[in-house]
Short mmCIF file of C-alpha atoms (C1' of nucleotides) in Angstrom, two decimals:
data_model
loop_
_atom_site.label_atom_id
_atom_site.label_comp_id
_atom_site.label_asym_id
_atom_site.label_seq_id
_atom_site.Cartn_x
_atom_site.Cartn_y
_atom_site.Cartn_z
CA MET H 1 0.05 -0.03 -0.08
CA SER H 2 2.47 2.75 -0.47
CA GLU H 3 1.12 3.48 -3.50
CA SER H 4 -2.25 4.36 -3.94
CA GLY H 5 -4.87 3.45 -7.09
CA PRO H 6 -4.26 4.77 -9.71
CA MET H 7 -7.50 6.05 -10.31
CA THR H 8 -7.82 7.71 -6.70
CA GLY H 9 -3.80 8.89 -6.78
CA THR H 10 -4.45 10.18 -10.35
CA ARG H 11 -7.49 12.61 -8.80
CA ALA H 12 -5.99 13.65 -5.64
CA GLU H 13 -2.52 14.45 -7.03
CA SER H 14 -4.30 17.13 -9.61
CA GLY H 15 -6.63 19.34 -8.12
CA ALA H 16 -9.44 21.34 -9.96
CA LEU H 17 -9.02 19.03 -13.57
CA THR H 18 -10.00 15.72 -11.82
CA GLY H 19 -13.51 13.50 -10.39
CA THR H 20 -15.41 12.39 -12.20
CA ARG H 21 -16.32 14.35 -15.96
CA ALA H 22 -19.71 15.24 -15.24
CA ALA H 23 -17.76 16.98 -11.75
CA ARG H 24 -14.73 18.83 -13.65
CA ALA H 25 -17.28 20.56 -16.31
CA ALA H 26 -19.66 21.45 -13.14
CA GLU H 27 -16.42 23.04 -11.65
CA THR H 28 -15.00 24.68 -15.20
CA GLU H 29 -18.62 26.16 -15.79
CA VAL H 30 -18.60 27.65 -12.01
CA ALA H 31 -15.42 28.81 -12.64
CA LEU H 32 -15.96 30.34 -16.13
CA LYS H 33 -19.31 32.41 -14.35
CA GLU H 34 -17.75 33.17 -11.54
CA ALA H 35 -14.97 34.30 -14.02
CA ALA H 36 -16.54 36.42 -16.06
CA ILE H 37 -18.54 38.20 -12.71
CA ARG H 38 -14.71 39.02 -12.42
CA VAL H 39 -14.12 40.47 -15.34
CA PHE H 40 -17.72 42.37 -15.88
CA GLY H 41 -16.49 44.09 -12.58
CA ARG H 42 -13.78 45.23 -13.90
CA VAL H 43 -14.18 46.00 -17.50
CA GLY H 44 -17.83 45.88 -17.99
CA TYR H 45 -19.61 43.83 -19.82
CA LEU H 46 -19.71 44.83 -23.10
CA ARG H 47 -15.36 45.66 -23.30
CA ALA H 48 -15.38 41.73 -21.53
CA LYS H 49 -13.61 39.76 -24.00
CA ILE H 50 -14.51 35.68 -24.25
CA THR H 51 -10.53 35.05 -23.68
CA ASP H 52 -11.16 37.70 -21.05
CA ILE H 53 -13.49 35.90 -19.00
CA THR H 54 -11.46 32.17 -19.91
CA ALA H 55 -8.41 33.15 -19.32
CA GLU H 56 -9.81 34.79 -15.96
CA ALA H 57 -10.77 30.95 -15.64
CA GLY H 58 -7.72 29.98 -16.28
CA ARG H 59 -9.45 27.32 -18.79
CA ALA H 60 -8.50 27.91 -23.08
CA ALA H 61 -10.72 29.45 -24.76
CA GLY H 62 -12.65 27.32 -27.18
CA SER H 63 -13.61 25.52 -23.75
CA PHE H 64 -15.92 28.26 -22.89
CA TYR H 65 -18.19 27.02 -26.14
CA SER H 66 -18.19 23.62 -24.11
CA HIS H 67 -20.85 25.51 -22.02
CA PHE H 68 -22.75 28.84 -23.59
CA ASP H 69 -23.18 29.02 -26.71
CA SER H 70 -21.92 32.70 -26.36
CA LYS H 71 -21.04 36.06 -24.23
CA GLU H 72 -24.83 36.40 -24.11
CA GLN H 73 -26.42 33.32 -23.03
CA LEU H 74 -23.68 33.33 -20.20
CA LEU H 75 -24.73 36.39 -19.26
CA GLU H 76 -28.69 35.32 -19.08
CA ALA H 77 -27.47 31.88 -17.44
CA LEU H 78 -25.97 34.75 -14.41
CA LEU H 79 -29.60 36.25 -14.58
CA VAL H 80 -31.56 32.90 -13.79
CA ASP H 81 -28.64 32.19 -10.88
CA MET H 82 -29.38 35.49 -9.32
CA LEU H 83 -33.48 35.49 -9.63
CA GLU H 84 -33.18 31.58 -8.24
CA ALA H 85 -30.99 33.93 -5.01
CA GLY H 86 -33.69 35.87 -5.00
CA ASP H 87 -37.04 34.36 -5.09
CA ARG H 88 -35.29 31.81 -2.34
CA SER H 89 -34.27 34.69 0.30
CA ALA H 90 -37.62 36.91 -0.86
CA GLU H 91 -39.72 34.08 0.82
CA GLN H 92 -38.90 34.32 3.78
CA SER H 93 -39.14 38.06 4.61
CA GLY H 94 -43.27 39.03 6.03
CA HIS H 95 -42.23 42.62 5.21
CA ASN H 96 -44.33 45.64 6.25
CA PRO H 97 -45.90 47.68 2.30
CA ASP H 98 -47.03 50.50 4.60
CA PHE H 99 -44.68 54.00 3.21
CA SER H 100 -46.35 56.00 5.72
CA ASP H 101 -44.05 54.65 7.63
CA PHE H 102 -40.75 55.77 8.34
CA GLU H 103 -39.39 51.61 8.49
CA ALA H 104 -40.67 50.03 6.01
CA VAL H 105 -39.17 52.69 3.35
CA ARG H 106 -36.38 52.06 5.10
CA TRP H 107 -36.57 48.46 5.39
CA HIS H 108 -36.91 48.22 1.83
CA ILE H 109 -34.49 50.46 0.31
CA ALA H 110 -32.26 48.88 2.35
CA GLN H 111 -32.97 45.47 1.03
CA LEU H 112 -32.86 46.47 -2.91
CA TRP H 113 -29.01 48.06 -1.14
CA ALA H 114 -28.12 44.37 -0.69
CA LEU H 115 -29.15 42.71 -4.02
CA LEU H 116 -27.64 45.62 -6.28
CA THR H 117 -24.37 46.02 -3.93
CA THR H 118 -24.44 41.85 -3.95
CA ASN H 119 -24.85 41.32 -7.70
CA GLY H 120 -23.88 44.38 -8.84
CA ALA H 121 -21.47 43.11 -11.65
CA VAL H 122 -24.57 41.25 -12.46
CA ILE H 123 -27.05 44.15 -12.79
CA VAL H 124 -24.78 46.47 -14.54
CA ALA H 125 -23.67 43.85 -16.95
CA LEU H 126 -27.22 43.68 -17.62
CA GLN H 127 -27.51 47.13 -17.61
CA GLN H 128 -24.78 47.32 -20.27
CA ALA H 129 -26.08 44.26 -22.58
CA ALA H 130 -29.52 46.12 -23.01
CA ILE H 131 -28.12 49.32 -24.57
CA VAL H 132 -27.01 46.94 -27.46
CA ASN H 133 -29.56 43.80 -27.14
CA GLU H 134 -33.35 43.66 -27.88
CA HIS H 135 -33.28 40.38 -25.69
CA PHE H 136 -31.39 42.27 -22.90
CA ALA H 137 -33.71 45.65 -23.15
CA ARG H 138 -36.74 42.96 -22.30
CA ARG H 139 -35.52 41.62 -19.78
CA GLN H 140 -35.04 44.47 -18.06
CA GLN H 141 -38.09 45.81 -18.04
CA GLU H 142 -39.96 42.65 -16.86
CA LEU H 143 -37.10 42.86 -14.28
CA MET H 144 -37.54 46.38 -13.19
CA ALA H 145 -42.11 45.91 -13.82
CA PRO H 146 -42.30 44.55 -11.06
CA MET H 147 -40.58 46.44 -8.77
CA PHE H 148 -42.76 49.90 -10.23
CA GLU H 149 -45.77 48.04 -9.77
CA ASP H 150 -44.64 46.92 -6.45
CA MET H 151 -43.82 50.39 -5.29
CA ALA H 152 -46.77 51.85 -6.62
CA ALA H 153 -48.72 49.54 -4.39
CA HIS H 154 -47.00 50.63 -1.20
CA LEU H 155 -47.37 54.28 -1.94
CA ASP H 156 -51.11 53.60 -2.17
CA TYR H 157 -50.44 53.49 2.57
CA VAL H 158 -49.44 57.05 1.75
CA THR H 159 -52.28 58.14 0.11
CA ALA H 160 -54.71 56.55 2.76
CA ALA H 161 -52.94 57.91 5.34
CA GLY H 162 -53.20 61.30 4.92
CA GLY H 163 -50.02 61.81 2.64
CA HIS H 164 -49.93 63.98 -0.33
CA LEU H 165 -48.03 62.70 -3.02
CA PRO H 166 -46.64 64.79 -5.18
CA GLY H 167 -47.76 63.02 -8.41
CA ASP H 168 -49.28 60.50 -10.15
CA ARG H 169 -48.58 57.34 -8.63
CA MET H 170 -46.98 55.13 -10.90
CA ALA H 171 -44.96 59.30 -12.34
CA VAL H 172 -43.75 58.72 -8.19
CA ALA H 173 -43.30 54.93 -8.08
CA THR H 174 -40.92 55.54 -10.91
CA ALA H 175 -39.12 58.07 -9.58
CA MET H 176 -38.87 55.85 -6.64
CA VAL H 177 -37.55 53.52 -8.49
CA MET H 178 -35.16 55.18 -10.65
CA LEU H 179 -34.02 58.08 -7.76
CA MET H 180 -33.19 54.83 -5.40
CA SER H 181 -31.14 52.72 -8.21
CA GLN H 182 -28.90 55.41 -10.05
CA TYR H 183 -28.01 56.24 -6.45
CA ALA H 184 -26.86 53.28 -5.25
CA TYR H 185 -25.09 53.16 -8.72
CA ALA H 186 -23.59 56.24 -8.62
CA TRP H 187 -22.56 55.51 -4.78
CA LEU H 188 -20.37 52.30 -6.07
CA GLU H 189 -18.79 54.80 -8.68
CA GLY H 190 -17.67 56.92 -6.06
CA TRP H 191 -19.60 59.86 -7.18
CA PRO H 192 -19.29 62.66 -7.74
CA GLN H 193 -15.63 61.93 -7.61
CA SER H 194 -14.57 65.29 -6.22
CA SER H 195 -15.54 65.81 -3.32
CA GLY H 196 -14.61 64.27 1.19
CA PRO H 197 -15.34 61.32 1.91
CA ARG H 198 -18.79 59.56 0.17
CA PRO H 199 -21.64 58.47 2.58
CA THR H 200 -21.37 54.58 4.63
CA ALA H 201 -23.52 52.22 3.06
CA ASP H 202 -26.20 52.70 5.80
CA GLU H 203 -25.63 56.75 5.78
CA ALA H 204 -26.51 56.13 2.44
CA VAL H 205 -29.77 54.31 3.05
CA ASP H 206 -30.84 56.53 5.47
CA MET H 207 -30.79 59.57 3.46
CA LEU H 208 -32.53 57.86 0.86
CA ALA H 209 -34.90 56.90 3.53
CA SER H 210 -35.88 59.72 4.61
CA PHE H 211 -35.03 62.26 1.09
CA ILE H 212 -38.28 59.62 -0.01
CA LEU H 213 -40.61 59.71 2.62
CA ASN H 214 -39.90 63.52 2.88
CA GLY H 215 -40.61 64.17 -0.89
CA ILE H 216 -43.93 61.28 -0.73
CA MET H 217 -45.58 62.29 1.78
CA GLY H 218 -43.53 65.66 4.39
CA PRO H 219 -41.28 65.53 6.77
CA ILE H 220 -40.79 62.98 9.36
CA PRO H 221 -40.48 63.97 13.05
CA PRO H 222 -37.63 65.40 13.46
CA SER H 223 -36.14 62.75 16.91
CA ARG H 224 -37.55 59.69 14.50
CA ALA H 225 -34.98 60.71 11.49
CA ALA H 226 -31.73 61.72 13.84
CA THR H 227 -32.12 58.33 15.88
CA SER H 228 -32.90 55.74 13.01
CA MET R 1 -28.02 86.37 -71.27
CA SER R 2 -30.06 84.04 -72.33
CA GLU R 3 -27.35 81.49 -70.42
CA SER R 4 -26.57 82.41 -66.83
CA GLY R 5 -22.25 81.83 -66.41
CA PRO R 6 -21.62 78.34 -65.89
CA MET R 7 -19.95 77.60 -63.08
CA THR R 8 -23.46 80.10 -61.32
CA GLY R 9 -25.51 77.61 -63.20
CA THR R 10 -24.02 74.48 -62.18
CA ARG R 11 -24.27 76.26 -58.67
CA ALA R 12 -28.04 76.90 -59.14
CA GLU R 13 -28.55 73.43 -60.18
CA SER R 14 -27.07 70.93 -58.40
CA GLY R 15 -27.88 71.44 -55.24
CA ALA R 16 -26.10 70.44 -51.87
CA LEU R 17 -23.40 69.18 -54.02
CA THR R 18 -22.53 72.78 -55.03
CA GLY R 19 -20.94 76.28 -53.41
CA THR R 20 -17.58 76.99 -53.03
CA ARG R 21 -15.12 73.81 -51.72
CA ALA R 22 -15.30 75.39 -48.31
CA ALA R 23 -18.46 75.67 -48.18
CA ARG R 24 -19.58 72.11 -49.85
CA ALA R 25 -17.14 70.37 -47.35
CA ALA R 26 -18.77 72.98 -44.41
CA GLU R 27 -22.47 71.51 -45.50
CA THR R 28 -21.15 67.47 -45.57
CA GLU R 29 -19.59 68.50 -42.07
CA VAL R 30 -22.87 69.36 -40.60
CA ALA R 31 -24.73 66.72 -42.85
CA LEU R 32 -22.50 64.26 -41.06
CA LYS R 33 -23.30 65.87 -37.60
CA GLU R 34 -26.88 65.92 -38.25
CA ALA R 35 -26.78 62.40 -39.74
CA ALA R 36 -24.89 61.23 -36.80
CA ILE R 37 -27.70 62.84 -34.19
CA ARG R 38 -30.30 61.03 -35.81
CA VAL R 39 -28.99 57.30 -35.99
CA PHE R 40 -27.75 58.15 -32.20
CA GLY R 41 -31.25 58.11 -31.06
CA ARG R 42 -32.83 55.44 -33.72
CA VAL R 43 -30.20 52.89 -32.25
CA GLY R 44 -27.58 54.39 -29.94
CA TYR R 45 -24.23 55.14 -30.09
CA LEU R 46 -22.92 52.08 -29.28
CA ARG R 47 -24.83 49.90 -32.67
CA ALA R 48 -24.53 52.99 -34.72
CA LYS R 49 -22.46 51.98 -37.42
CA ILE R 50 -20.14 55.09 -39.46
CA THR R 51 -21.96 53.12 -42.51
CA ASP R 52 -24.91 53.90 -41.51
CA ILE R 53 -24.42 57.45 -40.47
CA THR R 54 -22.86 58.62 -43.41
CA ALA R 55 -25.38 56.67 -45.00
CA GLU R 56 -27.82 58.81 -43.67
CA ALA R 57 -26.49 61.84 -44.58
CA GLY R 58 -26.12 60.73 -48.20
CA ARG R 59 -22.42 60.51 -48.64
CA ALA R 60 -19.53 57.78 -49.39
CA ALA R 61 -18.67 55.94 -46.63
CA GLY R 62 -14.82 57.33 -47.12
CA SER R 63 -16.24 61.14 -46.73
CA PHE R 64 -16.30 60.84 -43.75
CA TYR R 65 -12.93 60.14 -42.81
CA SER R 66 -12.21 64.09 -44.43
CA HIS R 67 -13.69 65.16 -41.47
CA PHE R 68 -13.09 63.37 -38.61
CA ASP R 69 -10.88 61.04 -37.81
CA SER R 70 -13.54 57.92 -35.73
CA LYS R 71 -16.61 58.21 -34.00
CA GLU R 72 -15.14 59.62 -31.31
CA GLN R 73 -14.18 62.76 -32.89
CA LEU R 74 -17.02 62.98 -34.32
CA LEU R 75 -19.16 62.46 -30.75
CA GLU R 76 -16.92 64.95 -29.20
CA ALA R 77 -17.20 67.67 -32.17
CA LEU R 78 -21.14 67.42 -31.14
CA LEU R 79 -20.50 67.54 -27.40
CA VAL R 80 -18.46 70.90 -27.86
CA ASP R 81 -21.39 71.90 -30.39
CA MET R 82 -23.29 71.42 -27.86
CA LEU R 83 -21.85 72.51 -24.81
CA GLU R 84 -20.92 76.22 -27.08
CA ALA R 85 -25.13 76.55 -27.70
CA GLY R 86 -25.32 75.56 -23.63
CA ASP R 87 -23.47 78.19 -22.47
CA ARG R 88 -24.46 80.73 -24.75
CA SER R 89 -28.20 80.65 -23.58
CA ALA R 90 -27.01 80.32 -20.00
CA GLU R 91 -24.95 82.95 -19.57
CA GLN R 92 -28.81 85.34 -20.45
CA SER R 93 -30.51 83.79 -17.62
CA GLY R 94 -30.04 85.37 -13.94
CA HIS R 95 -31.82 82.15 -11.80
CA ASN R 96 -32.64 82.21 -8.34
CA PRO R 97 -30.42 80.65 -6.36
CA ASP R 98 -32.79 79.65 -3.19
CA PHE R 99 -34.03 76.29 -3.14
CA SER R 100 -36.18 77.24 -0.98
CA ASP R 101 -38.22 78.38 -3.25
CA PHE R 102 -40.64 76.11 -5.32
CA GLU R 103 -40.16 78.72 -7.82
CA ALA R 104 -36.31 78.11 -7.88
CA VAL R 105 -36.91 74.14 -7.86
CA ARG R 106 -39.02 74.19 -10.29
CA TRP R 107 -36.89 76.40 -12.93
CA HIS R 108 -33.86 74.06 -12.01
CA ILE R 109 -35.39 71.20 -13.14
CA ALA R 110 -37.71 72.47 -16.10
CA GLN R 111 -34.09 73.93 -17.41
CA LEU R 112 -32.24 70.45 -17.58
CA TRP R 113 -35.26 68.89 -18.45
CA ALA R 114 -35.17 71.25 -21.60
CA LEU R 115 -31.62 70.16 -22.22
CA LEU R 116 -32.67 66.26 -21.79
CA THR R 117 -35.33 66.71 -23.90
CA THR R 118 -32.88 69.54 -26.70
CA ASN R 119 -30.09 67.38 -26.55
CA GLY R 120 -31.23 63.79 -25.79
CA ALA R 121 -29.30 62.10 -28.70
CA VAL R 122 -26.12 63.01 -27.62
CA ILE R 123 -26.66 63.48 -23.72
CA VAL R 124 -27.31 59.40 -24.42
CA ALA R 125 -24.53 58.75 -26.71
CA LEU R 126 -21.97 60.10 -24.12
CA GLN R 127 -23.52 58.14 -21.02
CA GLN R 128 -23.17 55.22 -23.36
CA ALA R 129 -19.49 55.74 -24.80
CA ALA R 130 -18.02 56.68 -21.07
CA ILE R 131 -19.17 52.73 -20.52
CA VAL R 132 -16.64 51.76 -23.01
CA ASN R 133 -14.38 54.49 -23.35
CA GLU R 134 -11.93 56.31 -20.47
CA HIS R 135 -12.08 59.37 -22.82
CA PHE R 136 -15.38 59.91 -21.85
CA ALA R 137 -15.88 58.40 -18.95
CA ARG R 138 -13.77 61.59 -18.08
CA ARG R 139 -15.62 64.08 -20.49
CA GLN R 140 -18.82 62.35 -18.31
CA GLN R 141 -18.11 63.55 -14.72
CA GLU R 142 -16.36 67.12 -16.43
CA LEU R 143 -20.25 67.33 -17.24
CA MET R 144 -21.47 66.01 -13.94
CA ALA R 145 -19.45 67.86 -11.77
CA PRO R 146 -20.87 71.41 -12.01
CA MET R 147 -23.89 70.19 -11.46
CA PHE R 148 -23.28 68.97 -8.51
CA GLU R 149 -21.62 71.37 -6.81
CA ASP R 150 -24.20 73.47 -8.47
CA MET R 151 -26.74 71.58 -6.60
CA ALA R 152 -25.19 71.41 -3.50
CA ALA R 153 -24.92 75.09 -3.41
CA HIS R 154 -28.11 75.73 -3.61
CA LEU R 155 -28.92 73.52 -0.58
CA ASP R 156 -27.37 75.90 1.56
CA TYR R 157 -30.37 78.75 0.77
CA VAL R 158 -32.56 75.16 2.37
CA THR R 159 -30.74 75.00 6.31
CA ALA R 160 -30.26 78.35 5.68
CA ALA R 161 -33.92 78.96 6.09
CA GLY R 162 -34.61 76.19 8.10
CA GLY R 163 -35.08 73.13 6.19
CA HIS R 164 -33.65 70.13 6.91
CA LEU R 165 -31.79 68.41 4.55
CA PRO R 166 -31.89 64.49 4.73
CA GLY R 167 -28.14 63.53 4.71
CA ASP R 168 -24.86 65.49 3.99
CA ARG R 169 -25.69 68.02 1.62
CA MET R 170 -23.32 66.25 -1.18
CA ALA R 171 -24.52 63.18 -1.03
CA VAL R 172 -28.10 65.40 -1.17
CA ALA R 173 -26.71 66.93 -4.22
CA THR R 174 -26.21 63.32 -6.19
CA ALA R 175 -29.36 62.16 -5.13
CA MET R 176 -31.18 65.02 -7.03
CA VAL R 177 -28.72 65.07 -10.02
CA MET R 178 -29.50 61.10 -10.42
CA LEU R 179 -32.68 61.13 -9.86
CA MET R 180 -33.83 64.11 -12.23
CA SER R 181 -31.84 63.12 -15.03
CA GLN R 182 -32.91 59.21 -14.02
CA TYR R 183 -36.27 60.10 -13.82
CA ALA R 184 -36.48 62.26 -17.31
CA TYR R 185 -34.38 58.92 -19.01
CA ALA R 186 -36.71 56.57 -18.12
CA TRP R 187 -39.88 59.50 -18.68
CA LEU R 188 -37.94 59.37 -22.59
CA GLU R 189 -37.76 55.91 -22.68
CA GLY R 190 -41.54 55.42 -22.13
CA TRP R 191 -40.53 53.59 -18.55
CA PRO R 192 -42.63 51.95 -17.37
CA GLN R 193 -44.09 50.71 -19.79
CA SER R 194 -46.96 48.38 -18.53
CA SER R 195 -49.50 51.27 -17.19
CA GLY R 196 -51.49 54.04 -18.83
CA PRO R 197 -50.52 57.07 -19.76
CA ARG R 198 -47.68 58.49 -19.02
CA PRO R 199 -47.68 62.48 -17.72
CA THR R 200 -46.65 65.29 -19.93
CA ALA R 201 -43.33 67.04 -19.68
CA ASP R 202 -45.65 69.90 -17.38
CA GLU R 203 -46.36 66.90 -15.42
CA ALA R 204 -43.41 65.27 -14.67
CA VAL R 205 -41.79 68.54 -14.07
CA ASP R 206 -44.14 69.48 -11.43
CA MET R 207 -44.06 66.32 -9.85
CA LEU R 208 -40.25 66.01 -9.83
CA ALA R 209 -39.82 69.33 -8.26
CA SER R 210 -42.63 68.52 -5.25
CA PHE R 211 -40.85 65.67 -4.64
CA ILE R 212 -37.21 67.16 -4.31
CA LEU R 213 -38.46 70.10 -1.81
CA ASN R 214 -39.94 67.58 0.14
CA GLY R 215 -37.60 65.00 0.12
CA ILE R 216 -34.92 68.14 0.80
CA MET R 217 -37.34 70.63 3.23
CA GLY R 218 -40.83 69.05 3.85
CA PRO R 219 -44.11 69.79 2.27
CA ILE R 220 -45.09 72.71 0.18
CA PRO R 221 -48.16 74.26 0.74
CA PRO R 222 -50.84 72.21 -0.69
CA SER R 223 -51.96 75.36 -2.99
CA ARG R 224 -49.04 75.90 -4.12
CA ALA R 225 -48.30 72.01 -5.36
CA ALA R 226 -51.44 71.89 -6.29
CA THR R 227 -51.29 75.64 -8.44
CA SER R 228 -48.41 75.32 -10.54
"C1'" DT M 1 -12.02 85.51 -72.27
"C1'" DG M 2 -9.83 81.00 -72.52
"C1'" DT M 3 -6.99 77.24 -72.03
"C1'" DA M 4 -3.64 74.22 -69.26
"C1'" DC M 5 -3.44 72.82 -65.11
"C1'" DA M 6 -3.68 72.18 -59.24
"C1'" DT M 7 -6.10 71.47 -56.15
"C1'" DC M 8 -9.18 69.03 -53.31
"C1'" DA M 9 -14.40 66.72 -52.11
"C1'" DG M 10 -16.52 62.90 -52.56
"C1'" DT M 11 -16.54 57.58 -54.27
"C1'" DG M 12 -16.69 52.84 -53.02
"C1'" DA M 13 -14.12 48.67 -53.90
"C1'" DA M 14 -10.99 46.58 -51.29
"C1'" DC M 15 -8.09 46.13 -47.56
"C1'" DG M 16 -7.28 44.29 -42.72
"C1'" DC M 17 -7.25 44.07 -37.75
"C1'" DG M 18 -10.02 42.27 -33.25
"C1'" DC M 19 -12.06 39.33 -31.91
"C1'" DG M 20 -15.86 35.59 -31.57
"C1'" DT M 21 -15.83 30.06 -33.22
"C1'" DT M 22 -15.04 26.37 -34.76
"C1'" DC M 23 -11.89 21.86 -34.77
"C1'" DA M 24 -8.27 18.82 -35.67
"C1'" DC M 25 -6.65 16.81 -31.21
"C1'" DT M 26 -4.85 15.24 -26.27
"C1'" DG M 27 -5.26 12.55 -22.36
"C1'" DA M 28 -8.03 10.85 -18.88
"C1'" DT M 29 -12.79 8.82 -17.88
"C1'" DG M 30 -16.15 5.53 -18.22
"C1'" DT M 31 -17.12 0.83 -20.50
"C1'" DA M 32 -17.43 -3.94 -22.14
"C1'" DC M 33 -15.67 -8.25 -21.49
"C1'" DT N 1 -8.50 -7.55 -12.05
"C1'" DG N 2 -6.65 -6.92 -17.03
"C1'" DT N 3 -7.06 -4.84 -21.74
"C1'" DA N 4 -9.00 -3.11 -25.57
"C1'" DC N 5 -11.91 0.16 -26.60
"C1'" DA N 6 -15.73 4.57 -26.73
"C1'" DT N 7 -16.58 8.57 -24.67
"C1'" DC N 8 -15.49 13.52 -23.92
"C1'" DA N 9 -13.93 17.48 -20.98
"C1'" DG N 10 -10.67 20.42 -22.56
"C1'" DT N 11 -6.43 22.55 -25.50
"C1'" DG N 12 -5.04 26.68 -28.54
"C1'" DA N 13 -3.42 27.30 -33.22
"C1'" DA N 14 -6.31 28.99 -36.85
"C1'" DC N 15 -9.96 30.41 -39.79
"C1'" DG N 16 -13.63 33.99 -40.85
"C1'" DC N 17 -17.07 37.29 -40.59
"C1'" DG N 18 -18.26 42.62 -39.57
"C1'" DC N 19 -16.61 46.64 -39.68
"C1'" DG N 20 -13.69 50.10 -39.39
"C1'" DT N 21 -9.80 52.98 -42.50
"C1'" DT N 22 -7.62 53.32 -46.92
"C1'" DC N 23 -6.88 54.56 -51.30
"C1'" DA N 24 -6.55 55.11 -55.97
"C1'" DC N 25 -9.74 57.34 -58.58
"C1'" DT N 26 -13.43 61.22 -60.58
"C1'" DG N 27 -15.21 65.09 -61.46
"C1'" DA N 28 -15.90 69.76 -60.41
"C1'" DT N 29 -14.07 74.25 -58.42
"C1'" DG N 30 -9.97 77.24 -57.90
"C1'" DT N 31 -5.42 79.26 -60.20
"C1'" DA N 32 -1.80 80.98 -63.60
"C1'" DC N 33 -0.60 83.29 -67.19
#
DNA sequence: TGTACATCAGTGAACGCGCGTTCACTGATGTAC
DNA sequence: TGTACATCAGTGAACGCGCGTTCACTGATGTAC
């Protein structure tokens, strides 16, 4: 027994390139996806070359096509992964839909913030892909539509609580989503570059929550705004 | 005198392709720029091919390079045109910087709205170019930086008037710019597509003005919000 | 005013670069007997 | 358990498409004398 069996020995020694065929293929697919996310984050989806991704994953160029038909299909796969993970985490949370309440607004913003910071590369990739590709333009709409509807529904609580929306409920919902997502994007990009230290994530979420609650309802009591 | 002179006759007859050499070249350059704006508006900057632009302008492909070194340099020229026009119109307007006043806020939003609707194609082209090109990423920052600074300065009037900003002045200024520009973009794109009629430009500007004034200060008197 | 030549805006076919995609090949894994 | 063959993940050089860019050419405009 000074030598292990030929197969098991080979497996243990050559690391990532061993295992059953199926396992090895699955490993490579995951490696390609993870590499893609890193490359997208570094140079953006539109500038990312197939060979950038395979190089980042430590594979040959041709290997890519054993797993994906194209860069588009890879992005689609990443989107599916993201949405599955999102569905799983969304199930458990019974949330408060009453947007006349500061904590409810803040909770929703924090949720969106978490989504953007954990899946930033994929979401920004989708945004970029939507610019040059009809399919992803539609996909982006499909992702945003429920957000608009969701926000609009939450705004009805504001009206019910005697708040005075600044305009049409759908227009206000659209403005809210645009504000949240774009401010988050600017924050991730480090805008504006000129001035002092950028806010922490918590400060940013607080600011947005106060801004939006004031915007849709009127000022919140200073005590709550200061302590949250 | 039954025949006009050979040159003047030729000029009058063959329309756009006549005149002095310099004039003819200038005409073509203008035609290419205008064609580019139309093509950018239709398919976007990133998808626009040089031959799309020359075809739209009714010229041969090679003609492009008598006037511009590349698509990038053409966009740069369009930006310069836009900024020159912007400077000219900005000079004449003595504006009210006091953002505790509804009309001042509304006026600024209307200004930005006008800028985006008249130069939408070029501004969106810049946004797209900034994604894949370092030069235009910097150019975009240069264009936005004064807006952030300007808004932040205006916000100081809010604090002076006893208003309570929802966060750091620069963060709030950033949020305002993001809200205005992105809502305008969404409006131009017809988002959200699902629901009923989108607001008119005036309604959109009113909504943004109320949203922002509430957001940065507290609610405006209902009478003013309703009448403006 | 007329002629001969120079210049230049514009033309469009051809060229060539960059990058996505293919494919003959390798060596390890899986299967049959 | 051992041998012979089949299958398949992965390789990387080569291919080829799309589009930016060039360039020899045309015909009109400008200049010289």
